[in-house]
């Protein structure tokens, strides 16, 4: 161990104290050993260091920071070099704000478009997500601090996120839900990983020896720190044994005592604790050294520091604009409607032009240093801007008067720029979307505008796939995603032709939600969510099962055109040429897919295994090379329990999108000789790729065991009545035995409905995220020990029908807690006095 000498000096209690937070955002420090605390801050697309009372819900404001495009947007750039550059800016700002660990990027797969947190994740494809996650890790950590990829693993829904069990076969886990994290470790060298709230195949993610020790540390060689998601600890000792070093936020010392008791009882080997402390100390000391060096480099010249800060803010805003430009996707451009020519009479319509939707909602909410708004900057462009109309109510309420005013304005223009999208309470952390529709009032507006005969340019802002049945009303449709603080300028730069669009979709846009392979099993509404579609998520399903889509994975238009040719393969990769055959400078994303047409092991028709983005002037030709790597040909064999290669011929497709293959070639690989673990007769759906409605029998065969009971853990003892325990959520209290629990759940639901009724949708969502889906243990874990477990036991007794007995226990535990806190404060004061006396001598 690196810090064995220091650790040997520490008492058991001191070591245990380091394993949970000092407060909401800081780790514990021990002054006498020179161990400083760390500050951990949210920040997948910008630093969210709160300046007021701390919370994890995005309620209180944070210090100003550059709001870069979100992960959903940056993945559309297909440019990991740009992602790394942007992440260097993130790391620099984190250092400037004394942040040791930046909690990002989000690295989970987009299994279903309704997941409320999709805006914070990269893609439905693990290879693309992994390349971007690794780039972010390298960029952030180039500043000496730590990135923190999250949420490990299989956290793909927000409904019941702290208690739901993600049920899947081992191959699906390994091939779809873990590779992006693996690439962040192996290629990005990430120093910190955040464990997920949920269970994976029956075990809490932060207690899973399989996930945290066998795979993360032994297979991938990760030697960094695992931190819980905030309030995500179930059993602290079990988590520590698995290798989850740090619990956040503080629990007021309660779980530290659990560790001490476990060591004394012999149920936790102190050497396990020491290993965790060693890794934790390394993170603390190395990141703290980087922060101290940055301060020393800056010196004490306040004027110089202010100037450097202003230069950084300006430069980072430019980077944010450039990142958004490369990530926006042109979905439609009928009759070359874009770019708009100089002098075009333009009407700007849509609430999002005045109040842009540029980032997600919840714990990643950034307070931007500057915010470009279309209405503020449209006059900077060579338009004849004739006016603005709101056009629609942001939250979906139909108001015909707004449409009439918009139509009246559009009739005076040559073209209408119509800014549409999802509002910030429709997609948010903590709850899943009810559907994937755009509000009907926006579609009605588009239809009315189209009837004017004017050119309609729609700009769409949202953080995940939606049903697009309205593009017939548009001449051009630009998907701006969530473009960060510079997104409005980036969109106008593309609309005017200053920039040629080069973004490509990192997720499939289905024709209808019911086409999604996971639609029949999303979300899990009780205690399990079944991943019956297996490997076949996103394009892997649509492409294999021949299900038509609206816009395919990898799709995006340009103002120029590209021609592919001269493909060659070798043992190490593929090379080919791309020529810009159009009239504008542009960037093309070349995508490499791999197929095994005669394979015995079932697999998707095509899988992305490489990509490269290249810039070309008109008429220019470049040779492009994409290497094969350890991910190109492997599959996970559930019988040998390791990665294998099936021998034989593979088809290499070079494509402009998953359905737009430009070149093909073949390579032959020697196999590892492992036997096929599957019987095609038992798994016909998986061999066809038609996995939208897999039967119980077939899913059982894939799992290799019985399908877990979706209500297991709810402890129903009779119809619609449960025994309340630590993992019962507030939402589930509606099933509690006595009126107390039902009344508590009812009051929260009433408050949510009331807040929505009066228009305070943000607070209503916060109650869903922070209270309704919170398990009983969270009432302690998320209050910094404000309610301790003995008090919680009293509450649970009350909810289980023993009202007065439970109330007595709750009040008694509260009084005991106060006495303990008083004694601790007294002891601390006495220790401080003695320290001062000792120093004086």
Coordinates of N, CA and C in Angstrom, one line a residue, residues 12-115:
X12 N -8.9 3.1 14.5 CA -10.0 2.5 13.7 C -11.1 3.5 13.5
X13 N -11.4 4.3 14.5 CA -12.4 5.3 14.3 C -12.0 6.4 13.3
X14 N -10.8 6.8 13.3 CA -10.3 7.8 12.4 C -10.4 7.3 10.9
X15 N -10.0 6.0 10.7 CA -10.1 5.4 9.4 C -11.5 5.4 8.9
X16 N -12.4 4.9 9.8 CA -13.8 4.8 9.4 C -14.4 6.2 9.1
X17 N -13.9 7.2 9.8 CA -14.4 8.6 9.5 C -14.2 9.1 8.1
X18 N -13.1 8.6 7.5 CA -12.7 9.0 6.1 C -13.6 8.4 5.1
X19 N -14.4 7.4 5.4 CA -15.2 6.7 4.4 C -16.6 7.3 4.2
X20 N -16.9 8.4 4.9 CA -18.2 9.1 4.5 C -17.9 10.6 4.6
X21 N -18.8 11.4 4.1 CA -18.6 12.8 3.9 C -18.6 13.6 5.2
X22 N -17.9 14.7 5.1 CA -17.9 15.7 6.2 C -19.2 16.5 6.2
X23 N -19.7 16.7 5.0 CA -21.0 17.4 4.9 C -21.6 17.0 3.5
X24 N -22.4 17.8 2.9 CA -23.1 17.4 1.7 C -22.1 17.2 0.5
X25 N -21.1 18.0 0.4 CA -20.2 18.0 -0.8 C -18.8 17.7 -0.5
X26 N -18.4 17.7 0.8 CA -17.0 17.5 1.1 C -16.7 16.2 1.8
X27 N -15.5 15.6 1.5 CA -15.1 14.4 2.2 C -14.5 14.9 3.6
X28 N -14.2 13.9 4.5 CA -13.7 14.2 5.8 C -12.2 14.5 5.7
X29 N -11.8 15.4 6.6 CA -10.4 15.7 6.7 C -9.9 15.3 8.1
X30 N -8.6 15.1 8.3 CA -8.1 14.8 9.6 C -6.8 15.7 9.7
X31 N -6.9 16.8 10.4 CA -5.9 17.8 10.5 C -4.6 17.3 11.0
X32 N -4.7 16.5 12.0 CA -3.4 16.1 12.7 C -2.5 15.2 11.8
X33 N -3.1 14.6 10.8 CA -2.3 13.8 9.9 C -2.1 14.5 8.6
X34 N -2.5 15.8 8.5 CA -2.3 16.6 7.3 C -3.2 16.1 6.1
X35 N -4.3 15.5 6.5 CA -5.2 15.0 5.4 C -6.3 16.0 5.2
X36 N -6.3 16.7 4.0 CA -7.3 17.7 3.7 C -8.6 17.0 3.2
X37 N -9.7 17.8 3.2 CA -10.9 17.3 2.6 C -10.9 17.5 1.1
X38 N -11.8 16.8 0.4 CA -12.0 17.0 -1.0 C -13.4 17.6 -1.2
X39 N -13.5 18.4 -2.2 CA -14.8 18.9 -2.6 C -15.2 18.2 -3.9
X40 N -16.4 17.6 -3.8 CA -16.9 16.9 -5.0 C -18.1 17.7 -5.5
X41 N -18.1 18.0 -6.8 CA -19.2 18.9 -7.3 C -19.8 18.3 -8.6
X42 N -21.1 18.4 -8.7 CA -21.7 18.0 -10.0 C -21.1 18.8 -11.1
X43 N -21.1 18.2 -12.3 CA -20.5 18.9 -13.4 C -20.3 18.2 -14.7
X44 N -21.3 17.4 -15.1 CA -21.1 16.7 -16.4 C -20.9 17.6 -17.6
X45 N -21.5 18.8 -17.5 CA -21.4 19.8 -18.6 C -21.1 21.2 -18.1
X46 N -20.7 21.3 -16.9 CA -20.5 22.6 -16.3 C -20.4 22.4 -14.8
X47 N -19.6 23.3 -14.1 CA -19.4 23.1 -12.6 C -20.7 23.6 -11.9
X48 N -21.2 22.8 -11.0 CA -22.3 23.2 -10.1 C -21.8 23.2 -8.7
X49 N -21.0 24.2 -8.3 CA -20.6 24.3 -6.9 C -21.6 25.3 -6.3
X50 N -22.4 24.8 -5.4 CA -23.4 25.6 -4.8 C -22.8 26.6 -3.8
X51 N -23.4 27.8 -3.8 CA -22.9 28.9 -2.9 C -23.9 29.1 -1.7
X52 N -25.1 28.5 -1.8 CA -26.0 28.6 -0.7 C -26.1 27.2 0.0
X53 N -27.2 26.9 0.7 CA -27.3 25.6 1.4 C -27.3 24.5 0.3
X54 N -26.5 23.5 0.6 CA -26.3 22.4 -0.3 C -27.5 21.5 -0.5
X55 N -27.7 21.1 -1.8 CA -28.7 20.1 -2.1 C -28.3 19.4 -3.3
X56 N -28.9 18.3 -3.6 CA -28.6 17.4 -4.7 C -29.6 17.5 -5.8
X57 N -30.6 18.4 -5.7 CA -31.7 18.4 -6.5 C -31.7 19.6 -7.5
X58 N -30.8 20.5 -7.4 CA -30.7 21.7 -8.3 C -31.6 22.8 -7.8
X59 N -31.9 22.8 -6.5 CA -32.8 23.9 -6.0 C -32.1 25.2 -5.8
X60 N -30.9 25.1 -5.1 CA -30.2 26.3 -4.8 C -29.2 26.7 -5.9
X61 N -28.9 27.9 -6.1 CA -28.0 28.4 -7.1 C -26.6 28.0 -6.9
X62 N -25.8 27.9 -8.0 CA -24.4 27.6 -7.9 C -23.6 28.8 -8.4
X63 N -22.3 28.7 -8.2 CA -21.4 29.8 -8.7 C -21.5 29.7 -10.2
X64 N -21.2 30.9 -10.9 CA -21.3 30.9 -12.3 C -20.2 30.0 -12.9
X65 N -20.5 29.3 -14.0 CA -19.6 28.4 -14.7 C -20.1 28.3 -16.1
X66 N -19.2 28.0 -17.0 CA -19.6 27.8 -18.4 C -20.5 26.6 -18.5
X67 N -21.6 26.8 -19.1 CA -22.6 25.7 -19.4 C -22.3 25.2 -20.8
X68 N -21.6 24.1 -20.9 CA -21.2 23.5 -22.2 C -22.4 22.7 -22.7
X69 N -22.4 22.2 -23.9 CA -23.5 21.3 -24.4 C -23.5 20.1 -23.5
X70 N -24.7 19.5 -23.3 CA -24.8 18.3 -22.5 C -24.3 17.1 -23.3
X71 N -24.2 16.0 -22.6 CA -23.7 14.8 -23.2 C -24.5 14.3 -24.4
X72 N -25.8 14.4 -24.4 CA -26.6 14.1 -25.5 C -26.2 14.8 -26.8
X73 N -25.8 16.1 -26.6 CA -25.4 17.0 -27.7 C -24.0 16.6 -28.1
X74 N -23.1 16.5 -27.2 CA -21.7 16.2 -27.6 C -21.5 14.9 -28.3
X75 N -22.3 13.9 -27.9 CA -22.2 12.6 -28.6 C -22.6 12.8 -30.1
X76 N -23.5 13.7 -30.4 CA -23.9 13.9 -31.8 C -22.7 14.5 -32.6
X77 N -21.7 15.0 -32.0 CA -20.5 15.6 -32.7 C -19.7 14.4 -33.2
X78 N -19.7 13.3 -32.6 CA -18.9 12.1 -33.0 C -17.4 12.6 -33.0
X79 N -17.0 13.5 -32.1 CA -15.7 14.0 -32.2 C -15.1 13.9 -30.8
X80 N -14.4 12.8 -30.4 CA -13.9 12.7 -29.1 C -12.8 13.6 -28.8
X81 N -12.1 14.1 -29.9 CA -11.0 15.1 -29.7 C -11.6 16.4 -29.2
X82 N -12.7 16.8 -29.8 CA -13.4 18.0 -29.3 C -14.0 17.8 -27.9
X83 N -14.4 16.6 -27.7 CA -14.9 16.3 -26.3 C -13.8 16.4 -25.3
X84 N -12.6 16.0 -25.6 CA -11.5 16.1 -24.7 C -11.1 17.5 -24.5
X85 N -11.1 18.3 -25.6 CA -10.8 19.7 -25.5 C -11.8 20.5 -24.5
X86 N -13.1 20.2 -24.8 CA -14.1 20.8 -23.9 C -14.0 20.3 -22.5
X87 N -13.6 19.1 -22.3 CA -13.4 18.6 -20.9 C -12.2 19.2 -20.2
X88 N -11.2 19.6 -21.0 CA -10.1 20.3 -20.4 C -10.6 21.6 -19.8
X89 N -11.5 22.3 -20.5 CA -12.1 23.5 -20.0 C -12.8 23.2 -18.7
X90 N -13.6 22.2 -18.7 CA -14.3 21.8 -17.5 C -13.4 21.6 -16.3
X91 N -12.3 20.9 -16.6 CA -11.3 20.6 -15.5 C -10.7 21.9 -15.0
X92 N -10.4 22.8 -15.9 CA -9.8 24.1 -15.6 C -10.7 24.9 -14.7
X93 N -12.0 24.9 -15.0 CA -12.9 25.7 -14.2 C -13.1 25.0 -12.8
X94 N -13.1 23.7 -12.8 CA -13.2 22.9 -11.5 C -12.0 23.3 -10.6
X95 N -10.8 23.4 -11.2 CA -9.6 23.8 -10.4 C -9.8 25.2 -9.9
X96 N -10.3 26.1 -10.7 CA -10.5 27.5 -10.3 C -11.5 27.6 -9.2
X97 N -12.4 26.6 -9.1 CA -13.4 26.6 -8.0 C -13.1 25.7 -6.9
X98 N -11.8 25.2 -6.8 CA -11.4 24.3 -5.8 C -12.1 23.0 -5.7
X99 N -12.4 22.5 -6.8 CA -13.1 21.2 -6.9 C -12.1 20.1 -7.1
X100 N -12.1 19.1 -6.3 CA -11.2 17.9 -6.4 C -11.8 16.9 -7.4
X101 N -13.1 16.6 -7.3 CA -13.7 15.6 -8.1 C -14.9 16.2 -8.8
X102 N -14.9 16.1 -10.1 CA -16.0 16.6 -10.9 C -16.9 15.4 -11.3
X103 N -18.2 15.4 -10.8 CA -19.0 14.3 -10.9 C -19.7 14.2 -12.3
X104 N -18.9 13.6 -13.2 CA -19.3 13.4 -14.6 C -18.1 12.8 -15.4
X105 N -18.4 12.3 -16.6 CA -19.6 12.4 -17.3 C -20.6 11.2 -17.0
X106 N -21.9 11.4 -17.3 CA -22.8 10.4 -17.3 C -22.6 9.4 -18.4
X107 N -22.5 8.1 -18.1 CA -22.0 7.1 -19.1 C -23.0 6.0 -19.3
X108 N -24.2 6.1 -18.8 CA -25.2 5.0 -19.0 C -25.8 5.0 -20.4
X109 N -26.2 3.8 -20.8 CA -26.8 3.6 -22.1 C -28.2 4.1 -22.1
X110 N -28.6 4.6 -23.3 CA -30.0 5.0 -23.6 C -30.8 3.8 -24.0
X111 N -31.3 3.1 -23.0 CA -32.0 1.9 -23.3 C -33.4 2.2 -23.9
X112 N -34.0 3.3 -23.4 CA -35.3 3.7 -23.7 C -35.4 5.2 -23.8
X113 N -36.1 5.8 -24.8 CA -36.1 7.2 -24.9 C -36.9 8.0 -23.8
X114 N -37.7 7.2 -23.1 CA -38.4 7.9 -22.0 C -37.6 8.1 -20.7
X115 N -36.5 7.5 -20.6 CA -35.7 7.7 -19.4 C -35.4 9.2 -19.2

